[in-house]
Coordinates of C-alpha atoms in Angstrom, one line a residue:
M1 CA 177.9 51.6 83.9
K2 CA 180.9 51.5 86.2
Y3 CA 183.3 52.0 83.2
L4 CA 181.4 55.0 82.1
I5 CA 181.6 56.6 85.5
F6 CA 185.3 56.0 85.6
L7 CA 185.8 57.6 82.2
V8 CA 183.7 60.7 83.2
L9 CA 185.8 61.1 86.5
L10 CA 188.9 60.7 84.5
F11 CA 187.9 63.3 82.1
V12 CA 186.9 65.7 84.8
Q13 CA 190.3 65.4 86.6
F14 CA 192.7 65.4 83.7
I15 CA 191.3 66.3 80.4
L16 CA 189.3 69.5 81.0
P17 CA 189.8 72.3 78.6
Q18 CA 191.2 75.5 80.2
G19 CA 188.3 77.7 81.8
L20 CA 185.9 74.8 81.9
S21 CA 184.2 74.3 85.3
V22 CA 182.7 70.9 85.8
S23 CA 180.8 69.8 88.8
G24 CA 178.3 67.0 89.8
N25 CA 177.4 64.1 92.0
I26 CA 176.9 60.3 91.9
D27 CA 173.7 59.3 93.9
A28 CA 173.4 55.5 94.4
K29 CA 170.4 53.9 96.2
I30 CA 169.6 50.2 96.9
G31 CA 166.5 48.8 98.7
D32 CA 165.3 45.4 99.7
G33 CA 161.9 44.7 101.4
T34 CA 158.5 43.3 101.1
Q35 CA 155.2 44.8 99.8
Y36 CA 151.7 43.5 98.9
N37 CA 149.9 43.6 95.4
D38 CA 146.3 44.5 94.8
T39 CA 145.2 41.0 96.0
Y40 CA 147.3 41.3 99.2
E41 CA 149.8 38.7 98.0
K42 CA 153.2 39.2 99.7
L43 CA 155.9 40.0 97.3
D44 CA 159.6 40.6 97.7
F45 CA 160.7 43.9 96.3
E46 CA 164.3 45.0 95.6
Y47 CA 165.5 48.1 93.7
T48 CA 168.6 49.6 92.5
E49 CA 169.2 53.2 91.3
L50 CA 172.3 54.9 90.3
L51 CA 172.2 58.5 89.0
L52 CA 175.3 60.3 87.4
N53 CA 174.6 64.3 87.5
L54 CA 177.0 66.5 85.7
N55 CA 177.0 70.1 85.3
A56 CA 179.4 72.2 83.2
E57 CA 180.1 75.8 82.3
W58 CA 182.5 77.3 79.8
K59 CA 182.3 81.0 78.8
N60 CA 178.6 81.4 77.7
I61 CA 177.9 77.9 77.3
S62 CA 176.4 75.7 80.3
A63 CA 175.2 72.2 80.2
W64 CA 173.7 69.5 82.6
L65 CA 173.3 65.9 82.1
Q66 CA 171.7 63.0 84.2
Y67 CA 172.5 59.4 83.4
E68 CA 170.4 56.7 85.0
Y69 CA 170.9 53.1 85.7
S70 CA 168.1 51.5 87.4
N71 CA 166.9 47.9 87.4
P72 CA 164.4 48.5 88.6
P73 CA 163.9 52.0 90.4
E74 CA 161.8 52.4 93.5
Y75 CA 159.3 54.0 91.3
G76 CA 159.2 54.2 87.4
R77 CA 160.7 52.3 84.5
S78 CA 164.0 50.5 84.4
L79 CA 166.6 52.6 82.5
N80 CA 170.1 52.4 81.3
T81 CA 170.5 55.6 79.4
V82 CA 170.9 59.4 79.5
R83 CA 167.7 60.3 81.2
R84 CA 167.8 64.2 80.9
F85 CA 170.3 66.8 79.4
L86 CA 170.3 70.5 78.4
I87 CA 172.8 72.5 76.7
N88 CA 172.3 76.4 76.8
Y89 CA 174.2 79.3 75.2
D90 CA 173.6 82.6 77.0
S91 CA 174.1 86.1 75.7
D92 CA 173.3 89.5 77.1
S93 CA 169.8 89.6 75.6
W94 CA 169.1 86.3 74.3
S95 CA 169.6 82.6 75.0
I96 CA 169.2 79.3 73.0
E97 CA 168.9 75.9 74.5
A98 CA 168.5 72.3 73.4
G99 CA 167.6 69.2 75.4
D100 CA 164.9 68.7 78.2
I101 CA 163.1 71.9 78.7
Y102 CA 161.1 73.0 81.8
R103 CA 159.0 76.1 81.7
S104 CA 156.4 77.7 84.1
W105 CA 154.1 80.3 82.6
D106 CA 151.2 82.2 84.3
R107 CA 151.4 80.4 87.6
G108 CA 150.9 77.1 85.8
L109 CA 147.6 77.7 84.5
I110 CA 148.8 77.1 80.9
L111 CA 152.2 75.6 81.5
S112 CA 154.1 74.1 84.5
Q113 CA 156.9 71.6 84.0
F114 CA 158.9 70.0 86.7
E115 CA 160.4 66.8 87.7
D116 CA 160.1 64.8 91.0
Q117 CA 161.5 61.3 91.2
Q118 CA 159.8 60.6 94.5
I119 CA 156.5 60.6 93.0
N120 CA 157.6 59.4 89.6
F121 CA 156.7 62.7 87.6
D122 CA 158.4 64.4 84.8
N123 CA 156.6 66.4 82.1
S124 CA 159.4 68.0 80.4
V125 CA 159.8 68.4 76.6
R126 CA 162.9 67.4 74.6
G127 CA 163.5 70.0 72.1
V128 CA 164.9 73.4 71.4
G129 CA 164.1 76.8 72.9
L130 CA 164.7 80.5 72.3
L131 CA 164.5 83.4 74.8
L132 CA 164.8 87.0 73.9
N133 CA 164.9 89.7 76.6
K134 CA 165.5 93.3 75.9
N135 CA 164.0 96.4 77.8
N136 CA 160.5 95.7 78.8
L137 CA 160.0 92.9 76.3
E138 CA 160.5 89.2 76.8
I139 CA 159.8 86.5 74.0
D140 CA 160.0 82.8 75.0
I141 CA 159.5 80.1 72.3
F142 CA 160.3 76.5 72.4
A143 CA 159.2 73.3 70.7
G144 CA 159.7 69.5 71.1
S145 CA 158.3 66.1 71.8
R146 CA 158.0 63.5 74.5
K147 CA 156.6 60.1 75.2
Q148 CA 154.7 60.9 78.4
Y149 CA 154.0 58.1 80.8
Q150 CA 151.0 58.3 83.1
S151 CA 148.7 56.0 85.0
T152 CA 145.1 55.1 84.1
P153 CA 142.5 54.7 87.0
F154 CA 142.8 50.9 86.2
N155 CA 146.5 50.7 87.0
T156 CA 147.2 48.0 89.7
D157 CA 151.1 48.7 89.8
L158 CA 151.4 51.7 91.9
R159 CA 155.2 51.7 91.2
K160 CA 155.2 52.5 87.6
H161 CA 152.7 54.0 85.0
D162 CA 150.6 51.8 82.6
E163 CA 150.0 54.1 79.8
S164 CA 152.0 56.2 77.3
V165 CA 151.0 59.3 75.2
N166 CA 153.1 60.5 72.4
N167 CA 153.0 64.4 72.6
R168 CA 154.4 67.0 70.2
L169 CA 154.4 70.5 71.5
F170 CA 155.0 74.0 70.5
A171 CA 154.8 76.9 72.9
G172 CA 155.3 80.7 72.8
R173 CA 155.0 83.6 75.3
V174 CA 155.3 87.4 74.8
G175 CA 155.8 89.4 78.1
Y176 CA 155.8 93.1 78.2
S177 CA 155.6 95.9 80.8
I178 CA 153.8 99.2 80.7
G179 CA 154.6 101.1 83.9
I180 CA 153.8 99.0 86.8
L181 CA 151.7 96.6 84.9
Q182 CA 153.2 93.4 83.6
N183 CA 151.4 91.6 80.8
G184 CA 151.8 88.3 79.1
L185 CA 150.3 86.5 76.1
S186 CA 150.9 82.7 75.7
L187 CA 150.3 80.1 73.2
L188 CA 150.5 76.3 73.8
M189 CA 149.8 73.7 70.9
V190 CA 149.9 70.1 71.8
D191 CA 149.3 67.3 69.5
S192 CA 148.8 63.8 71.1
D193 CA 148.4 60.3 70.2
F194 CA 146.9 58.1 72.8
H195 CA 145.6 54.7 73.1
L196 CA 142.0 53.8 73.7
I197 CA 140.8 52.2 76.9
S198 CA 137.9 49.8 77.1
R199 CA 136.6 48.2 80.2
G200 CA 139.9 49.0 82.0
T201 CA 142.2 47.4 79.2
I202 CA 144.4 49.6 77.0
S203 CA 143.9 48.7 73.4
E204 CA 146.2 48.9 70.4
D205 CA 143.7 51.4 68.7
Q206 CA 144.8 55.0 68.9
S207 CA 143.2 58.3 68.6
N208 CA 144.7 61.9 68.2
S209 CA 143.9 65.1 69.9
K210 CA 144.9 68.6 68.8
N211 CA 145.0 71.1 71.7
I212 CA 145.2 74.8 71.3
L213 CA 145.5 76.9 74.5
I214 CA 145.7 80.8 74.6
G215 CA 146.4 82.5 77.8
Y216 CA 146.7 86.2 79.2
S217 CA 148.4 87.2 82.5
A218 CA 148.7 90.4 84.2
E219 CA 150.5 91.4 87.4
V220 CA 150.7 94.7 89.3
N221 CA 153.2 95.2 92.3
S222 CA 153.5 98.0 94.8
D223 CA 154.9 98.4 98.3
T224 CA 151.7 97.7 100.2
W225 CA 149.9 95.4 97.8
D226 CA 150.1 93.4 94.6
L227 CA 147.6 91.8 92.3
A228 CA 147.8 89.0 89.6
F229 CA 145.4 87.5 87.2
D230 CA 145.7 84.7 84.8
A231 CA 143.1 83.3 82.2
V232 CA 143.3 80.5 79.5
F233 CA 141.1 79.3 76.9
K234 CA 141.4 75.7 75.7
K235 CA 140.2 74.0 72.5
V236 CA 140.7 70.4 71.4
K237 CA 139.7 68.4 68.3
I238 CA 139.7 64.6 68.4
D239 CA 140.3 62.6 65.2
P240 CA 139.0 59.9 64.8
E241 CA 136.2 61.0 67.1
L242 CA 135.3 58.9 70.4
Y243 CA 132.0 58.0 71.7
F244 CA 130.6 57.7 75.1
L245 CA 127.6 55.3 75.4
E246 CA 125.2 56.2 78.4
T247 CA 122.3 53.7 79.2
N248 CA 118.9 55.2 80.4
T249 CA 117.5 52.2 82.5
T250 CA 113.9 53.7 82.7
D251 CA 113.4 52.9 79.0
F252 CA 116.5 50.9 78.1
S253 CA 117.6 53.6 75.6
I254 CA 121.3 54.1 74.8
D255 CA 122.5 57.6 74.1
S256 CA 125.7 57.9 72.1
I257 CA 127.6 61.1 73.0
T258 CA 129.9 62.1 70.2
R259 CA 133.3 63.4 71.4
E260 CA 134.8 65.3 68.6
E261 CA 135.5 69.0 69.6
H262 CA 135.5 70.6 73.1
Q263 CA 136.1 73.9 74.6
G264 CA 137.1 74.9 78.0
Y265 CA 138.6 77.7 80.2
G266 CA 140.4 78.5 83.4
I267 CA 140.9 81.7 85.4
Y268 CA 142.8 82.4 88.6
G269 CA 143.4 85.6 90.5
I270 CA 145.3 86.6 93.6
I271 CA 145.6 89.8 95.8
N272 CA 148.2 90.4 98.6
K273 CA 147.8 93.2 101.0
Y274 CA 150.7 94.0 103.4
L275 CA 149.9 95.6 106.8
G276 CA 153.3 96.2 108.6
N277 CA 154.4 92.8 109.9
W278 CA 151.1 91.3 108.7
S279 CA 149.9 90.1 105.2
L280 CA 146.5 89.1 103.8
T281 CA 146.1 86.9 100.8
I282 CA 143.0 86.0 98.9
D283 CA 143.2 83.8 95.7
Y284 CA 140.4 82.4 93.6
K285 CA 140.1 79.8 91.0
K286 CA 137.6 78.6 88.4
Y287 CA 138.8 75.7 86.2
N288 CA 136.1 74.6 83.7
F289 CA 138.3 72.5 81.1
A290 CA 136.1 69.5 81.1
V291 CA 132.9 69.2 83.2
M292 CA 131.7 65.6 83.3
D293 CA 128.9 63.7 85.0
P294 CA 129.8 61.2 88.0
T295 CA 129.8 58.2 85.6
M296 CA 132.3 59.9 83.0
R297 CA 134.3 61.5 85.7
I298 CA 135.7 58.3 87.1
S299 CA 136.8 57.1 83.7
Y300 CA 139.5 59.8 83.4
P301 CA 141.9 60.6 81.8
Y302 CA 140.0 62.2 78.9
P303 CA 141.6 64.1 76.0
E304 CA 139.1 67.0 76.6
G305 CA 140.6 67.7 80.0
A306 CA 143.5 69.7 81.3
L307 CA 146.9 68.6 79.8
I308 CA 149.6 67.1 81.9
Y309 CA 151.6 70.2 81.1
Q310 CA 149.1 72.3 83.0
N311 CA 149.5 72.4 86.9
P312 CA 147.4 75.5 87.9
P313 CA 147.3 77.0 91.3
L314 CA 145.6 75.0 94.3
T315 CA 144.1 77.7 96.4
F316 CA 144.5 75.4 99.4
L317 CA 147.4 74.6 101.6
E318 CA 149.8 71.8 100.7
H319 CA 151.2 70.7 104.1
S320 CA 154.5 69.1 104.9
S321 CA 153.0 67.1 107.8
T322 CA 152.7 63.3 106.7
L323 CA 149.1 63.1 108.1
L324 CA 147.9 66.3 106.7
N325 CA 149.3 65.5 103.2
R326 CA 148.1 62.0 103.2
N327 CA 144.4 63.3 103.4
I328 CA 144.7 66.4 101.4
H329 CA 142.2 67.3 98.7
Q330 CA 143.3 66.1 95.3
M331 CA 142.4 69.0 93.0
D332 CA 140.4 68.2 89.8
R333 CA 142.2 70.5 87.3
N334 CA 139.2 69.9 84.9
D335 CA 136.3 70.9 87.0
E336 CA 136.8 73.0 90.1
V337 CA 135.8 76.4 91.6
G338 CA 137.2 77.6 94.9
Y339 CA 139.1 80.2 97.0
Q340 CA 141.4 80.5 100.0
I341 CA 142.1 83.3 102.6
T342 CA 145.2 83.5 104.4
L343 CA 146.3 85.8 107.1
S344 CA 149.9 85.6 108.5
G345 CA 152.2 87.9 110.6
A346 CA 154.2 88.4 113.7
L347 CA 152.5 88.3 117.1
N348 CA 155.9 89.7 118.7
Q349 CA 159.6 89.2 118.0
N350 CA 159.5 85.5 119.0
A351 CA 156.1 84.2 117.5
N352 CA 154.4 84.3 114.1
V353 CA 151.0 83.1 113.3
L354 CA 149.3 81.8 110.3
L355 CA 145.5 81.3 109.7
N356 CA 144.0 79.8 106.6
Y357 CA 140.6 78.9 105.3
N358 CA 140.0 77.3 102.0
S359 CA 136.9 76.0 100.2
G360 CA 135.9 74.6 96.8
S361 CA 133.7 72.2 94.9
S362 CA 133.0 71.0 91.3
N363 CA 131.3 73.5 89.0
T364 CA 128.2 71.5 88.8
E365 CA 126.0 69.3 91.1
W366 CA 124.6 66.3 89.0
S367 CA 121.3 64.4 89.6
R368 CA 119.1 61.9 87.9
T369 CA 115.6 60.6 88.3
I370 CA 114.3 57.2 89.2
G371 CA 112.2 54.9 87.0
E372 CA 108.9 52.8 87.6
Y373 CA 111.1 50.3 89.4
A374 CA 113.6 51.1 92.2
W375 CA 116.6 49.8 90.2
Q376 CA 115.9 52.1 87.1
R377 CA 117.9 55.2 86.7
G378 CA 117.7 58.2 84.2
N379 CA 120.5 60.0 82.7
W380 CA 122.7 62.3 84.7
T381 CA 121.4 66.1 84.3
K382 CA 122.8 69.3 85.7
D383 CA 120.9 70.1 88.9
Q384 CA 122.6 73.4 89.8
S385 CA 125.8 75.0 88.5
S386 CA 128.3 77.4 90.0
V387 CA 128.6 81.0 88.6
L388 CA 131.3 82.2 90.8
M389 CA 131.4 80.5 94.4
P390 CA 131.7 76.9 95.4
I391 CA 128.5 74.7 95.7
R392 CA 128.1 73.4 99.4
T393 CA 125.7 70.4 98.7
P394 CA 127.6 67.2 99.0
G395 CA 126.6 66.2 95.4
A396 CA 129.1 68.9 94.1
N397 CA 132.1 67.2 95.8
P398 CA 132.7 70.1 98.0
Y399 CA 135.8 70.5 100.4
S400 CA 136.9 72.8 103.0
E401 CA 139.8 73.2 105.6
I402 CA 140.4 75.5 108.5
Y403 CA 144.1 75.7 109.5
G404 CA 145.9 77.6 112.3
E405 CA 149.6 77.6 113.1
I406 CA 151.8 79.3 115.6
V407 CA 155.6 79.2 115.4
S408 CA 157.7 80.5 118.4
Y409 CA 161.4 80.9 119.1
L410 CA 162.6 80.7 122.7
F411 CA 165.7 80.7 124.7
D412 CA 167.7 82.9 122.4
D413 CA 166.2 81.1 119.5
K414 CA 167.7 77.7 120.7
L415 CA 164.1 76.2 121.0
S416 CA 161.7 76.4 118.1
V417 CA 158.1 75.3 118.6
R418 CA 155.6 74.9 115.8
L419 CA 152.0 73.9 116.6
G420 CA 149.1 73.6 114.1
I421 CA 145.6 72.4 114.1
S422 CA 143.6 71.4 111.0
K423 CA 139.8 70.5 110.6
A424 CA 139.1 69.4 107.1
S425 CA 136.3 67.7 105.2
Q426 CA 135.5 66.7 101.6
S427 CA 133.1 64.8 99.6
L428 CA 135.0 62.5 97.3
L429 CA 132.9 60.4 95.0
V430 CA 129.2 60.8 94.4
L431 CA 127.7 57.2 94.1
E432 CA 124.1 58.4 93.7
N433 CA 122.1 61.5 93.7
I434 CA 118.3 61.0 92.8
K435 CA 115.7 63.8 93.0
T436 CA 112.1 63.4 92.4
V437 CA 109.1 65.3 93.6
S438 CA 108.6 63.2 96.8
Y439 CA 111.8 61.2 97.0
D440 CA 115.5 62.2 97.2
S441 CA 118.4 60.0 97.8
L442 CA 122.1 61.2 98.0
S443 CA 125.0 58.7 98.5
Y444 CA 128.7 59.8 98.5
E445 CA 132.2 58.8 100.0
F446 CA 133.5 61.2 102.6
V447 CA 136.5 62.0 104.6
D448 CA 136.6 64.2 107.7
A449 CA 139.8 64.7 109.7
L450 CA 140.9 66.6 112.7
T451 CA 144.7 66.9 112.8
L452 CA 147.2 68.3 115.4
P453 CA 150.8 68.4 114.3
L454 CA 153.7 69.6 116.8
D455 CA 157.3 70.1 116.0
L456 CA 160.1 70.7 118.6
S457 CA 163.6 71.3 118.1
Y458 CA 166.4 72.4 120.4
S459 CA 169.9 73.5 119.3
F460 CA 172.9 73.3 121.6
S461 CA 176.0 75.3 121.4
N462 CA 178.2 72.5 120.7
G463 CA 176.6 71.7 117.4
Y464 CA 174.2 69.0 118.7
S465 CA 170.4 69.4 118.3
L466 CA 167.3 67.4 119.4
E467 CA 164.1 67.1 117.3
M468 CA 160.7 65.8 118.2
K469 CA 157.7 65.7 115.7
Y470 CA 154.3 64.4 116.8
Q471 CA 151.2 64.2 114.7
W472 CA 147.8 63.1 115.9
Q473 CA 144.7 62.5 113.6
Q474 CA 141.1 61.6 114.2
L475 CA 139.9 60.4 110.9
K476 CA 136.4 59.7 109.7
K477 CA 135.9 57.9 106.4
G478 CA 133.2 56.0 104.7
I479 CA 130.0 56.2 102.8
R480 CA 127.2 58.6 103.8
S481 CA 123.6 58.3 102.6
E482 CA 120.9 61.1 103.0
V483 CA 117.4 59.9 102.2
K484 CA 114.2 62.1 102.1
N485 CA 110.9 60.2 101.5
Q486 CA 107.6 62.0 101.7
G487 CA 109.2 64.8 103.8
I488 CA 110.9 62.3 106.3
Q489 CA 114.6 62.6 106.4
N490 CA 116.9 59.6 107.3
D491 CA 120.5 59.8 107.4
F492 CA 123.1 57.0 107.9
E493 CA 126.9 56.3 107.6
T494 CA 128.9 53.2 106.9
S495 CA 132.4 53.6 108.2
F496 CA 135.6 52.0 106.5
F497 CA 137.2 51.4 109.9
Y498 CA 136.8 48.4 112.1
E499 CA 138.3 46.5 115.1
R500 CA 139.0 42.8 114.9
I501 CA 138.6 40.5 117.9
D502 CA 139.3 36.9 117.1
D503 CA 137.0 36.2 114.1
I504 CA 134.7 39.1 114.9
T505 CA 134.8 42.5 113.3
N506 CA 133.0 45.5 114.9
S507 CA 132.7 48.8 112.9
K508 CA 134.3 51.9 114.3
K509 CA 133.1 55.5 113.6
Y510 CA 136.6 57.0 113.9
Q511 CA 140.2 56.1 113.2
N512 CA 142.9 57.5 115.5
I513 CA 146.4 57.8 114.0
S514 CA 149.6 58.9 115.7
I515 CA 153.2 59.5 114.3
L516 CA 156.2 60.1 116.6
Q517 CA 159.7 61.1 115.2
L518 CA 162.6 61.5 117.5
G519 CA 166.0 62.8 116.1
I520 CA 169.3 63.7 117.3
Q521 CA 172.0 65.4 115.1
K522 CA 175.7 66.5 115.3
S523 CA 176.2 69.2 112.8
P524 CA 177.6 68.7 110.2
V525 CA 178.7 65.1 110.9
W526 CA 175.7 62.8 111.5
G527 CA 172.2 62.5 112.4
I528 CA 169.8 59.5 113.5
N529 CA 166.1 59.5 113.5
F530 CA 163.5 57.1 115.0
A531 CA 160.0 57.0 113.6
V532 CA 156.8 55.1 114.8
E533 CA 153.3 55.2 113.4
W534 CA 150.5 53.3 114.8
D535 CA 146.7 53.2 113.9
K536 CA 144.0 52.1 116.4
Y537 CA 141.7 50.2 113.9
Y538 CA 141.9 48.4 110.6
E539 CA 140.6 49.9 107.3
F540 CA 138.5 48.2 104.7
G541 CA 140.0 48.0 101.3
V542 CA 143.4 48.8 102.6
N543 CA 146.3 46.5 103.5
S544 CA 146.6 48.3 107.0
E545 CA 148.5 45.4 108.7
N546 CA 152.3 45.3 109.2
I547 CA 152.5 41.4 109.0
D548 CA 156.3 41.1 108.9
L549 CA 157.8 42.5 112.1
N550 CA 161.4 43.7 112.0
P551 CA 163.7 43.4 114.9
I552 CA 162.9 47.0 116.0
E553 CA 159.3 46.1 116.1
E554 CA 160.0 42.9 117.9
L555 CA 161.8 45.1 120.6
W556 CA 158.8 47.4 120.7
K557 CA 156.6 44.3 121.2
S558 CA 158.7 43.1 124.2
F559 CA 157.7 46.2 125.9
G560 CA 154.0 45.5 125.7
F561 CA 153.1 47.6 122.8
E562 CA 150.8 46.4 119.8
T563 CA 152.7 45.8 116.4
D564 CA 150.0 44.6 114.0
L565 CA 148.9 48.2 113.3
T566 CA 152.4 49.8 114.0
W567 CA 155.2 50.9 111.6
L568 CA 158.8 51.5 113.0
S569 CA 162.0 52.6 111.5
I570 CA 165.4 54.0 112.1
D571 CA 167.3 56.5 109.6
L572 CA 170.9 57.0 109.9
L573 CA 172.7 59.9 108.0
L574 CA 176.4 60.4 107.9
Y575 CA 178.6 63.1 106.3
I576 CA 181.9 61.4 105.9
S577 CA 183.4 64.6 104.5
S578 CA 182.1 67.6 102.4
K579 CA 182.1 65.3 99.4
Y580 CA 180.6 62.0 100.7
R581 CA 177.2 61.4 102.3
F582 CA 175.8 57.9 103.4
N583 CA 172.2 57.0 104.3
L584 CA 170.9 53.9 105.9
F585 CA 167.2 53.2 106.5
Y586 CA 165.8 50.1 108.2
G587 CA 162.3 49.4 109.2
S588 CA 158.7 49.7 107.9
E589 CA 156.7 52.5 106.3
K590 CA 152.9 52.6 106.0
G591 CA 152.9 54.6 102.8
G592 CA 149.8 56.4 101.5
L593 CA 149.0 59.5 99.5
Q594 CA 151.7 61.9 99.0
C595 CA 151.3 65.2 97.0
R596 CA 153.9 67.7 95.6
N597 CA 153.0 70.9 93.6
G598 CA 149.6 69.6 93.1
V599 CA 150.7 66.2 91.7
C600 CA 149.6 63.3 93.9
K601 CA 150.7 59.6 94.0
I602 CA 149.9 56.6 96.3
I603 CA 153.2 55.7 97.9
Q604 CA 153.5 51.8 98.3
P605 CA 154.0 50.4 101.9
F606 CA 157.6 49.3 102.6
N607 CA 157.8 46.4 105.2
D608 CA 160.9 44.9 107.1
G609 CA 162.9 46.9 104.5
L610 CA 166.4 48.2 104.2
R611 CA 167.5 51.3 102.1
V612 CA 171.1 52.1 101.5
G613 CA 172.1 55.5 99.8
F614 CA 175.5 56.9 99.0
T615 CA 176.1 60.3 97.5
T616 CA 179.5 61.6 96.3
Y617 CA 180.0 65.2 95.1
F618 CA 183.0 66.3 92.8

């Protein structure tokens, strides 16, 4: 690898053809720390990543390339190859390209491709594409293939995927304008070969799904308002067909559900109204690609559902705050209906405000009956279905959030203050929903959170700046049961949080979490940040202890602070010159859920760890 980099730099410096512009960077990362597997066994973890990124332009031709050497990377598979590349020829009214293609059509409802290494996601397609653009007409066509890596629900290694799907893809879109109305017709065809999964084991047996998606989009813009609408219809054929076996324990019969053909759809709309310095946004979604009962739902992924190339709009906020993002609703692209309303604007010259309310649920609430004996269960049936609006009963996996934020700039914009408040709740997993004439029993996993994020930053005239970020969250998580017997209602909860005193554990209704980040920077030379996160209680099923104390945490302990539920770190950033950047991290991170552009991943904890990064630009 080092010889390849040397040859590339030599070529860039001395052998470039006249008129060829080349730029790029080399990004190197190493890490050394500890982590725990799914059985809480302590493991040493080291990673090495080296990325060479090149960009070139010559006349009408442009190209970019990324070479990766990783053994292993922090997330993903070990590689020593050209990871991504693209060559493009651009004329006045048309262009052609070959390599790794990324597209986003119809706000992602039919197609949304992007790459994010921090969450180990890349859904590009390697192939060829042609784009024609003349007057009011635009035609975009591309085709290619890709071995797509993804995780099954049974994956125990959160750092890399456990399944691969071979996809072959053809896509085309025609966009045209009629006055102020912009229209688009889209076609997406995906042929997928996938392995079968039985009892959590990926077998060598394969099946094939042929997916056809047809989409329409419309958009109207004016000075005081704009409106957009997207719709897609999806049809899939599975060959050889699959079967889902469902056991009815009331009579011990087994129903065999044939999975050979399936149809689904999705719609999305948004309207913006501009009122001086204020704007009002209302958007709505209804995704009905694969509506499954609770038993089938937890066995995802299904070939009937939304494709990995689809990333439709969320209709809820995706926050930058760590605690807000860690408990964000994870959208079900197959089965969800919802909306959000956002009002934002300026209170005065120095203050802006944002208010948001969002709500959603599954399209259907499922229930089943009870047999002669208490342990006997009938098959799941649709109890009620949503026509347009979300269902608020817990059996339909509802979620909602109210969020408010104010941003103010004081002292000639030297001090910026951002204060937010969020109250969110969601029903995650329906465990049971029995409905009879005289007896109802509903049991589900829930999360309720009250979160307060505060950001302060002050900039001095000499280039220095100070920053403080504080986040506080009161979290309620567990199993909630609602039983109604002969008209008598009994509700009770089981919390996931507990405190431990010697060998005794006591259940706690709430978890209190705090994160404090302090930073000082000297632009554009250096910056240093200190971060501490502490939990008040332990959590069942989660490795919530920071067992290995680093020297920073030992120092923290010497001042009388608790350390077993505390994670501390220091991050140093140096700009040696405009061409060199050095980053050093030391400490521990709790990890947790992280979502970007609607794609979510559990980030592994990193204990008593060292990360070193070096980037050079040329």
